[in-house]
GROMACS .gro file of C-alpha atoms in nm:
model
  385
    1UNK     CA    1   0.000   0.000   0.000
    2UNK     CA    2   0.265   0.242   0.064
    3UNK     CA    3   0.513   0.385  -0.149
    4UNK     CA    4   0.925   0.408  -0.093
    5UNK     CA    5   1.006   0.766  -0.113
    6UNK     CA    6   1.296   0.834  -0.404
    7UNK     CA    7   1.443   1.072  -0.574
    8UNK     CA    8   1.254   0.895  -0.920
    9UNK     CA    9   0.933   0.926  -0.722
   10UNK     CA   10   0.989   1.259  -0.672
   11UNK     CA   11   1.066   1.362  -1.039
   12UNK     CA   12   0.746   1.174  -1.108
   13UNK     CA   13   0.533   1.378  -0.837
   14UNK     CA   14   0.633   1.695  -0.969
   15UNK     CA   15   0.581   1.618  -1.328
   16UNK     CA   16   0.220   1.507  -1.273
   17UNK     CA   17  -0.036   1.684  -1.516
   18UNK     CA   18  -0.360   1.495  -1.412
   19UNK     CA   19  -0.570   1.812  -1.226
   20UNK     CA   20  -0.636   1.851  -0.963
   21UNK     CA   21  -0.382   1.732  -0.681
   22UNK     CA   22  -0.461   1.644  -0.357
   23UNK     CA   23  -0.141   1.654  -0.115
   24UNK     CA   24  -0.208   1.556   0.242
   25UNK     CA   25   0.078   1.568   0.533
   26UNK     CA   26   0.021   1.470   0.923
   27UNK     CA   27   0.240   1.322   1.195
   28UNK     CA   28   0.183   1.017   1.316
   29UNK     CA   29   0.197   0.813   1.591
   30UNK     CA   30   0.328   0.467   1.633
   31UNK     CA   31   0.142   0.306   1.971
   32UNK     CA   32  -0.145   0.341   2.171
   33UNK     CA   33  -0.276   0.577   2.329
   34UNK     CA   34  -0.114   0.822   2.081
   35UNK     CA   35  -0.223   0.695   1.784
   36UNK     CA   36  -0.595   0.711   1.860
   37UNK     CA   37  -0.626   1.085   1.762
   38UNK     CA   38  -0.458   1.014   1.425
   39UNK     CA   39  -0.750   0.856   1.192
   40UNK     CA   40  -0.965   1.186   1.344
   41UNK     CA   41  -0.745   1.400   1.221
   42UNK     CA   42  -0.684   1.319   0.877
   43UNK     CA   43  -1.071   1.262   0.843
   44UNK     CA   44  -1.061   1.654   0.913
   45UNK     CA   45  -0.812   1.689   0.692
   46UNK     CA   46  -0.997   1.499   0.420
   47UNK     CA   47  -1.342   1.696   0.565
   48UNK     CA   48  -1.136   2.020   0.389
   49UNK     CA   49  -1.015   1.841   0.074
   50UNK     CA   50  -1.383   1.790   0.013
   51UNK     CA   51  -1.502   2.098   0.135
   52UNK     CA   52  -1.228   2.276  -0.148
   53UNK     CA   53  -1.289   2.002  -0.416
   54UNK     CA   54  -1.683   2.093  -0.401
   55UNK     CA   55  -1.631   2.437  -0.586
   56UNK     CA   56  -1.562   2.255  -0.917
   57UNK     CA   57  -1.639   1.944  -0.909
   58UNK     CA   58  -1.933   1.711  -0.902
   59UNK     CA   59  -2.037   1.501  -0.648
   60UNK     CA   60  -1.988   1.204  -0.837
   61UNK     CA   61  -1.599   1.376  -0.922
   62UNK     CA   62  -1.512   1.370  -0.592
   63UNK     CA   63  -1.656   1.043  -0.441
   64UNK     CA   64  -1.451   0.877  -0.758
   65UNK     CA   65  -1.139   1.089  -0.658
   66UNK     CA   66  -1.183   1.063  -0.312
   67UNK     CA   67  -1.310   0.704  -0.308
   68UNK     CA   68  -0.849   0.531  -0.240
   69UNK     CA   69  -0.811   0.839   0.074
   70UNK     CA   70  -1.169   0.702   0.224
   71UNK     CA   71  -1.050   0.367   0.220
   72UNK     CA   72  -0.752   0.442   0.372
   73UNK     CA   73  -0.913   0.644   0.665
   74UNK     CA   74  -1.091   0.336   0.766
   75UNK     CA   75  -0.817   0.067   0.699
   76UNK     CA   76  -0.750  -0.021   1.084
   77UNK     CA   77  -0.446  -0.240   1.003
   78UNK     CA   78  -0.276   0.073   0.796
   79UNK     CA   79  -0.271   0.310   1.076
   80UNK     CA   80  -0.198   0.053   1.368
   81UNK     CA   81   0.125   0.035   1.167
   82UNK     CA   82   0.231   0.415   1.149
   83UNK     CA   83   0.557   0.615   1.219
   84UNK     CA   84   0.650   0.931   1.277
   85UNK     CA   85   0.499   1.123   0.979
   86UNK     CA   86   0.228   1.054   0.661
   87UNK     CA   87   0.186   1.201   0.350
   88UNK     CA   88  -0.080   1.083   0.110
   89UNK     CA   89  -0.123   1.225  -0.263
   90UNK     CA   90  -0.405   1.222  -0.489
   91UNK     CA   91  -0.459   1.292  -0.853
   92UNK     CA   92  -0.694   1.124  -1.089
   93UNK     CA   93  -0.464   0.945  -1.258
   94UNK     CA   94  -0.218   0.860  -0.935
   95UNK     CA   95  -0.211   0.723  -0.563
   96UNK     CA   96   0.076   0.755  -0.315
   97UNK     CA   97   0.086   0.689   0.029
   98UNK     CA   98   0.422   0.729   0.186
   99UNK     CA   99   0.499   0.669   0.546
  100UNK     CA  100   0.779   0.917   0.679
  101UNK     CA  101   1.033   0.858   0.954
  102UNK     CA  102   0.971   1.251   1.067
  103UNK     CA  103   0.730   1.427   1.214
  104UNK     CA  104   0.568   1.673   0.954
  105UNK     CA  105   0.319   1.972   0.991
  106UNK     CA  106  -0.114   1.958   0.924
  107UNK     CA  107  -0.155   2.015   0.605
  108UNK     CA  108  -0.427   1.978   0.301
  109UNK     CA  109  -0.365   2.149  -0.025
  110UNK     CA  110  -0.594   2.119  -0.373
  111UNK     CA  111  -0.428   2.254  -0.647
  112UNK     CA  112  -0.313   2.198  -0.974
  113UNK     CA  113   0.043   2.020  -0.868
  114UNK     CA  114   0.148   1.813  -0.593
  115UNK     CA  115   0.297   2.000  -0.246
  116UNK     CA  116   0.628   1.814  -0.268
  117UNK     CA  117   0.822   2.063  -0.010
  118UNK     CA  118   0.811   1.816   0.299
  119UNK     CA  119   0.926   1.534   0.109
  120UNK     CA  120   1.181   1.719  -0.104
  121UNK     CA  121   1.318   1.845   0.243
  122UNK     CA  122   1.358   1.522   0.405
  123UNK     CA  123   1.471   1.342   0.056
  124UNK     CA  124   1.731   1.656   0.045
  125UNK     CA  125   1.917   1.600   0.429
  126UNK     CA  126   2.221   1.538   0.370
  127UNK     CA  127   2.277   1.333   0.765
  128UNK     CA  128   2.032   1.024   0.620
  129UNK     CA  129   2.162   0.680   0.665
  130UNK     CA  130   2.059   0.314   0.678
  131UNK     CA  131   2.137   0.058   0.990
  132UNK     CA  132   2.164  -0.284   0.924
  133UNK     CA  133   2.074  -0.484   1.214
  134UNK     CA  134   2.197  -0.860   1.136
  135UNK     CA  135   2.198  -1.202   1.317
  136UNK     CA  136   2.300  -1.560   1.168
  137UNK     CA  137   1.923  -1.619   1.121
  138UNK     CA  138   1.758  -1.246   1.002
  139UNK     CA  139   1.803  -0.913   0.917
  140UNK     CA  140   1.606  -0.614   1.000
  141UNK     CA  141   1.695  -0.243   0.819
  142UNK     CA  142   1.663   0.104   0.990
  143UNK     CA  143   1.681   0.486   0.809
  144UNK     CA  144   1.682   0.771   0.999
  145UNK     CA  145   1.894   1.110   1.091
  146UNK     CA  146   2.064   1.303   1.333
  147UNK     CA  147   1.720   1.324   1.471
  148UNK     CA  148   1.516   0.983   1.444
  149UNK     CA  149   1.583   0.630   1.332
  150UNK     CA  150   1.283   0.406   1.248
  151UNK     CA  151   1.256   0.074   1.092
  152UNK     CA  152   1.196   0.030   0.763
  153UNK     CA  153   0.877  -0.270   0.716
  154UNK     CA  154   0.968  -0.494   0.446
  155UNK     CA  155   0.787  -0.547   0.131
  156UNK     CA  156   0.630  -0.902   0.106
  157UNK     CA  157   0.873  -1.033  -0.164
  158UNK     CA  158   1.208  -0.927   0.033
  159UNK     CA  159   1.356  -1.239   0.235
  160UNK     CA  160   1.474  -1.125   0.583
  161UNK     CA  161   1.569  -1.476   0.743
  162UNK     CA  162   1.781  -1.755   0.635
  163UNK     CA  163   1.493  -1.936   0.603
  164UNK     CA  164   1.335  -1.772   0.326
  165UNK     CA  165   1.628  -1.672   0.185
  166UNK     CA  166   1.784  -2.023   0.116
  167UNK     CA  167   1.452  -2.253   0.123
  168UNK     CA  168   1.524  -2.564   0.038
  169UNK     CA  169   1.944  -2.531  -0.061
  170UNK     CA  170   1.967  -2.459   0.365
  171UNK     CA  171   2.215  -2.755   0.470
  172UNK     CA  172   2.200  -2.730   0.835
  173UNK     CA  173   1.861  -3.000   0.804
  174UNK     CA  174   2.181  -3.258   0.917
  175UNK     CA  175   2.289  -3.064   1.199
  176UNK     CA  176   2.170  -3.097   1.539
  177UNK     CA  177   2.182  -2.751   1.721
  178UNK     CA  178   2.206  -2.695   2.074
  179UNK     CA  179   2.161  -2.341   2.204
  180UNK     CA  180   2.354  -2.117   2.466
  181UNK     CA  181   2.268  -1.760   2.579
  182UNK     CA  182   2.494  -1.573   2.408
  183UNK     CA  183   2.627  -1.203   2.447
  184UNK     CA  184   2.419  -0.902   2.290
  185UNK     CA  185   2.083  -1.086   2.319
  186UNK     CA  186   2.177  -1.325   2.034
  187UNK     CA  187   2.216  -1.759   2.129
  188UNK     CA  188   2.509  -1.882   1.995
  189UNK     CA  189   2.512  -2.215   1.860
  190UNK     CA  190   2.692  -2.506   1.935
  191UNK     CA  191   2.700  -2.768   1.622
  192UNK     CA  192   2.706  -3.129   1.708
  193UNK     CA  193   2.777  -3.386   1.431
  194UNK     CA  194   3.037  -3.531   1.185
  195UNK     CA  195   3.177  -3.483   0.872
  196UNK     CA  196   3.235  -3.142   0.839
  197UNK     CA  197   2.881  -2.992   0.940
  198UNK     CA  198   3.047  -2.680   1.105
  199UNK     CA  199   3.163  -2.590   0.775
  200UNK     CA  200   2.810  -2.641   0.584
  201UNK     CA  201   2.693  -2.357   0.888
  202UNK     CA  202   2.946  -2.118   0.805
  203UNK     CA  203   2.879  -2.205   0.423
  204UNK     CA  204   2.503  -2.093   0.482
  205UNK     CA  205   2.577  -1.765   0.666
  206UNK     CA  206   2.807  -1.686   0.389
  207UNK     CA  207   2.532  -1.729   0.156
  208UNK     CA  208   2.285  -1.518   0.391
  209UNK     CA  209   2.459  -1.265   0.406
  210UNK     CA  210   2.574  -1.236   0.057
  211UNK     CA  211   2.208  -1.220  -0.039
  212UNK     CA  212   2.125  -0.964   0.284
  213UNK     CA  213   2.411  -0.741   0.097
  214UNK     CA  214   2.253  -0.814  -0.238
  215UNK     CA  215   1.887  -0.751  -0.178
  216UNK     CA  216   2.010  -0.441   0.057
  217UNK     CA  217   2.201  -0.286  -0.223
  218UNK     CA  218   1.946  -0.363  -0.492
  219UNK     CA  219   1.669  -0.213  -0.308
  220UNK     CA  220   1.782   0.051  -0.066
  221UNK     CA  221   2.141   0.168  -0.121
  222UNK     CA  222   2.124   0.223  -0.439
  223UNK     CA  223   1.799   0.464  -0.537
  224UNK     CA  224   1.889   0.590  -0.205
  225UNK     CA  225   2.288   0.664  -0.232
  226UNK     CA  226   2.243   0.639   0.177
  227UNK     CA  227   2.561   0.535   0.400
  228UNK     CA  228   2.495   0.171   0.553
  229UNK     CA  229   2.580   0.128   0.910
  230UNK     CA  230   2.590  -0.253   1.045
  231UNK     CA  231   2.446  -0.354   1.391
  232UNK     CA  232   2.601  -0.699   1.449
  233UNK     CA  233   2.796  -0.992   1.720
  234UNK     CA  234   3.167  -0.862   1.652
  235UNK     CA  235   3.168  -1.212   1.493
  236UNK     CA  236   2.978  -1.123   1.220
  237UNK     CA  237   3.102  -0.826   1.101
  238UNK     CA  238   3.402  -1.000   0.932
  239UNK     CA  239   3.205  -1.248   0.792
  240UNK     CA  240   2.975  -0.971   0.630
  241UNK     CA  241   3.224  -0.768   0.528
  242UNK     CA  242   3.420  -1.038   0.306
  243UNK     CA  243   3.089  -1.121   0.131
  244UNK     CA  244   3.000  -0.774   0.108
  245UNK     CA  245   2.975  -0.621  -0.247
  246UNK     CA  246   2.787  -0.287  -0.161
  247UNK     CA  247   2.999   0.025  -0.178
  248UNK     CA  248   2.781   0.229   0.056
  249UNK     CA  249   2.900   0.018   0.383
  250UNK     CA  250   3.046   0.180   0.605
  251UNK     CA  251   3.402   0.022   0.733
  252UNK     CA  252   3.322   0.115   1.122
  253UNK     CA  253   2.996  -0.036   1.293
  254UNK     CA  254   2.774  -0.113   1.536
  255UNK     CA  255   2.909  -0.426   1.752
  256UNK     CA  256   2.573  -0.518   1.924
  257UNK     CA  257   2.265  -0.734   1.801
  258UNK     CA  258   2.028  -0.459   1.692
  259UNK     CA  259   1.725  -0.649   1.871
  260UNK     CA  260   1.848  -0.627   2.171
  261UNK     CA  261   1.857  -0.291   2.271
  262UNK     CA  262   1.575   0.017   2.270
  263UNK     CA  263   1.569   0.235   1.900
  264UNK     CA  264   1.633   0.494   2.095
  265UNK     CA  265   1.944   0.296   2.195
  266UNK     CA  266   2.038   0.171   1.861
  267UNK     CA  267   1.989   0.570   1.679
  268UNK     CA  268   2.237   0.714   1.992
  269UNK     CA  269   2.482   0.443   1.855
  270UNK     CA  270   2.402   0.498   1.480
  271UNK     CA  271   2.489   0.851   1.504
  272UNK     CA  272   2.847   0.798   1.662
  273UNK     CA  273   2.932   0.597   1.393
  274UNK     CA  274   2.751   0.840   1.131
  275UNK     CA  275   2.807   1.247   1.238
  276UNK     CA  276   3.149   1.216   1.141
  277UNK     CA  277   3.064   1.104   0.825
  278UNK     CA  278   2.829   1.351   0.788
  279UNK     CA  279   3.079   1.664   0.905
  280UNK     CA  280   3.328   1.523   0.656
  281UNK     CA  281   3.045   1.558   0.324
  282UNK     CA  282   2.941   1.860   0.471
  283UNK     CA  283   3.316   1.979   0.455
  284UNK     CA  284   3.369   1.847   0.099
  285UNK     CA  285   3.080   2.001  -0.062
  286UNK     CA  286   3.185   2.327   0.107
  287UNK     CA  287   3.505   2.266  -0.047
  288UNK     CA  288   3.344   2.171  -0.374
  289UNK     CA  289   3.172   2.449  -0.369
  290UNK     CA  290   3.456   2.702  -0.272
  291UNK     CA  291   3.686   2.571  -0.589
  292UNK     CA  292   3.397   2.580  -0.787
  293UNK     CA  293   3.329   2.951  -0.704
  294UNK     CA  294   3.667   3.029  -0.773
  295UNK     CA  295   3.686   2.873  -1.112
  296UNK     CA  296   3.370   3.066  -1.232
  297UNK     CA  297   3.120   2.739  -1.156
  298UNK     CA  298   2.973   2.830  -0.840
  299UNK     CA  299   2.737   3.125  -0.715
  300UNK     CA  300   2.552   3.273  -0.414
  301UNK     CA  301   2.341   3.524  -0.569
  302UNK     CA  302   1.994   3.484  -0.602
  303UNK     CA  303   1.935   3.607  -0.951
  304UNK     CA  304   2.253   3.448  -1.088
  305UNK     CA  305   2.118   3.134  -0.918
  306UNK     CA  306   1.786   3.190  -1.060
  307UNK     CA  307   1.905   3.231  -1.394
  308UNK     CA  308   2.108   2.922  -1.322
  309UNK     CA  309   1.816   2.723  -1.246
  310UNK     CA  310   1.583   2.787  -1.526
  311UNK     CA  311   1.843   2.710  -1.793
  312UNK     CA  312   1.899   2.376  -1.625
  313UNK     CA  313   2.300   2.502  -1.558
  314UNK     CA  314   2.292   2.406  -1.166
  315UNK     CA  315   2.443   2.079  -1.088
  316UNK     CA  316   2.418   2.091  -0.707
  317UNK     CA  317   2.240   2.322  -0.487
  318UNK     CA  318   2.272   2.346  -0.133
  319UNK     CA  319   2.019   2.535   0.066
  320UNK     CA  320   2.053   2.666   0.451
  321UNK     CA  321   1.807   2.424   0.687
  322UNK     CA  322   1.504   2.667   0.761
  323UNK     CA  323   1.599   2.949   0.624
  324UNK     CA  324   1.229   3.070   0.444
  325UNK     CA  325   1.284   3.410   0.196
  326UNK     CA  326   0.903   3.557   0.126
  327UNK     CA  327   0.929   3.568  -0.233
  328UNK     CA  328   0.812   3.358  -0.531
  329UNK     CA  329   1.040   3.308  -0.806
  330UNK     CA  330   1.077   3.611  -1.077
  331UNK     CA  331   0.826   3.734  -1.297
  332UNK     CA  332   0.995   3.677  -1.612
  333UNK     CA  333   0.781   3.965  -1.782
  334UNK     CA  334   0.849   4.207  -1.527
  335UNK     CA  335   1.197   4.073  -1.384
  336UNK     CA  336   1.110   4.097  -1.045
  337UNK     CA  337   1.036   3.843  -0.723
  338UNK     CA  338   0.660   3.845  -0.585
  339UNK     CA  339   0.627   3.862  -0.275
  340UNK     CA  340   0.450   3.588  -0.107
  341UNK     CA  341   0.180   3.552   0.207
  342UNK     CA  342   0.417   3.534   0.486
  343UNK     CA  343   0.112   3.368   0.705
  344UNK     CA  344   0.170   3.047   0.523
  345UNK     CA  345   0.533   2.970   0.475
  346UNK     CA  346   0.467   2.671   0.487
  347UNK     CA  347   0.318   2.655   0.136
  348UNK     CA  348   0.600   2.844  -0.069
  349UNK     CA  349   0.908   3.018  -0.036
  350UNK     CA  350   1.179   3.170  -0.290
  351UNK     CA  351   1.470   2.914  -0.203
  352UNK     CA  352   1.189   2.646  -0.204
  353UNK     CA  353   1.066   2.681  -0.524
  354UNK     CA  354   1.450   2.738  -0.675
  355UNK     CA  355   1.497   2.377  -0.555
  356UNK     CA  356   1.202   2.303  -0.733
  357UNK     CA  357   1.308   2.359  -1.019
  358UNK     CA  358   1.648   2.217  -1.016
  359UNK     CA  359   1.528   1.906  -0.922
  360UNK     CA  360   1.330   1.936  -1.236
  361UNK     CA  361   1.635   2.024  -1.415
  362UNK     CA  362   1.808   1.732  -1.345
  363UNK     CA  363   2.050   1.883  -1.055
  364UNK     CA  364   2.045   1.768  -0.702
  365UNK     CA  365   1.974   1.966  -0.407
  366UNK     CA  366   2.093   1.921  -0.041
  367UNK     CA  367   2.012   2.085   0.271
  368UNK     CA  368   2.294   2.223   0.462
  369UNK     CA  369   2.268   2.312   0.857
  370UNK     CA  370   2.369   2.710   0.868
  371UNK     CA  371   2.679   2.670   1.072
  372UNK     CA  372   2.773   2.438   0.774
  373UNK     CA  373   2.704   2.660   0.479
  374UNK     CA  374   2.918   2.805   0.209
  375UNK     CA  375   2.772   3.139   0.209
  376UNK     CA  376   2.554   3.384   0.370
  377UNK     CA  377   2.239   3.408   0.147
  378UNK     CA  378   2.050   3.109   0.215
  379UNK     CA  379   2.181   2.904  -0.104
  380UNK     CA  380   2.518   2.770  -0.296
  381UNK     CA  381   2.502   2.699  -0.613
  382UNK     CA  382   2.751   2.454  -0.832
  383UNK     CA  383   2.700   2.531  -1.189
  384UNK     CA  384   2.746   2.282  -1.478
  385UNK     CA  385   2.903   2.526  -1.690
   0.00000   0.00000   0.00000
């Protein structure tokens, strides 16, 4: 039912022509109590959807549009399974439904495009990563940030234990197992039997874990270009590494057995391992940036940026973290910026919709903290030529 947020998916979102576009964003909760309020508030959200479709539509129009968000209000499994943050988008042709590991703002928007901003934002951090909590017998994968870490449910057709991944080539069916507490909340087994069975064990946690690196890299690392941190026993980072084929994992880890501590627990231990990694991209886009600027390729200025932008010229743009400037982009008749409602900054803003349109143009965009920008004017731009 729910759809893996990407770069791709965002390209697709804001190239959507079917009229007219229903974005909805709410936080979420993830247990009881807290999560009672949540289905009443997005049917109030969806009460002003309807409310704002009923001045051009019919009422046939909008039970047909409407007819996937209704459903989805009243599917009890869907929301006893949120996290932190929702967003659900609606056009005739089009259904998303995207579960976010932040918190994000009330919010219900018709128009004629979809309100990508919260997404964008969170797609655009540049402190995401992935943890990769593994065991002998199962893996389980994490994302989050120098603020949250959640974990990531599994589609259907993804194999997390040894079980499913090997079916019916699993060789330990000759080995009698006896197990032993063993440290981090993981039993270690002891392997009874002749003829070399030890070996066929090892043989099918190689094999695991080759496909664990496989199906990780195929399906997360990859459309996500997010660093991999691995939660394991100390004697099974070796193991993974030597199989490993996926360039995003990191060399340092996590030497625990990520189901046995809290999340809470798990994120403090994620970011060790990630913040430096973070402070040194920070530092080499600044740098990037700096040589850039000094060869002619780089730019701070608004309307240089601008002009930048709409020629599709800006490679990568980095934007200060919640800096808002109250002004749409240029009127290209009149040559200057509109300004915008500054009640609802939410909505719009001049650096916002700049991003915008680089991402349409191809170029990437990252969110910089302040202390870690370039320049002084809310964005850095690294031009293609």
């Amino acid at each position: 039912m729910t759809t893996k947020l990407t770069p791709e998916l965002i390209k697709e979102l804001l190239a959507e022509t079917a009229k007219p576009c229903i974005s909805l964003y709410m936080p979420t909760h993830r247990s009881h109590p807290e999560n009672i309020q949540d289905t009443i508030r997005f049917k109030n959200l969806l009460k002003k959807v309807k409310e704002s479709l009923s001045e051009k539509l019919t009422t046939g129009e909008i039970t047909e549009l409407l007819e996937p968000i209704e459903a989805l209000g009243e599917n009890k499994d869907f929301w006893n399974h949120t996290t932190e943050g929702l967003a659900v988008l609606r056009s005739p042709g089009r259904f998303v439904v995207i579960h976010l590991p932040v918190a994000v703002g009330e919010l219900a928007i018709v128009s004629d495009n979809f309100h990508t901003r919260p997404l964008r934002r969170y797609l655009q951090s540049a402190d995401r990563y992935h943890v990769l909590g593994l065991s002998q017998h199962e893996f389980h994968l994490y994302e989050g940030n120098r603020h949250a870490l959640v974990e990531i449910v599994l589609q259907e057709d993804i194999p997390n234990t040894i079980e499913a991944a090997l079916g019916d080539e699993l060789t330990d069916e000759h080995i009698t197992v006896a197990s032993y507490g063993g440290a981090g909340g993981e039993s270690s087994n002891m392997h009874h039997g002749h003829g070399g069975k030890k070996d066929e064990v090892d043989i099918d946690a190689d094999r695991f874990f080759n496909i664990v690196s496989d199906t990780v890299q195929k399906n997360f690392s990859k459309p996500s270009g997010f660093p991999l941190i691995l939660a394991a026993l100390p004697e099974h980072h070796d193991r993974f590494q030597q199989v490993n084929e996926n360039p995003m994992l990191l060399p340092d880890g996590i030497e625990i057995n990520a189901q046995s501590v809290s999340i809470k627990k798990l994120a403090a231990l994620a970011w060790e391992v990630m913040e430096p990694v973070y402070f040194k991209k920070l530092e080499d886009i600044g740098g990037k940036y700096q040589q850039a600027k000094a060869n002619g390729l780089g730019s701070d200025n608004i309307d240089d940026v601008t002009d930048a932008a709409e020629s599709g010229r800006v490679d990568t743009l980095l934007i200060e973290e919640g800096r808002i400037i109250a002004k749409r982009l240029r009127n290209k008749t009149t040559g200057t910026f509109e300004m915008m409602d500054l009640t609802q900054p939410k909505l719009d803003d001049l650096l916002d919709d700049i991003g915008e349109l680089v991402n349409k143009m191809g170029g990437t965009v990252l969110i910089i903290p302040q202390d870690k920008m370039p320049s002084t004017s809310g964005l850095a731009a690294i031009l293609r030529y």
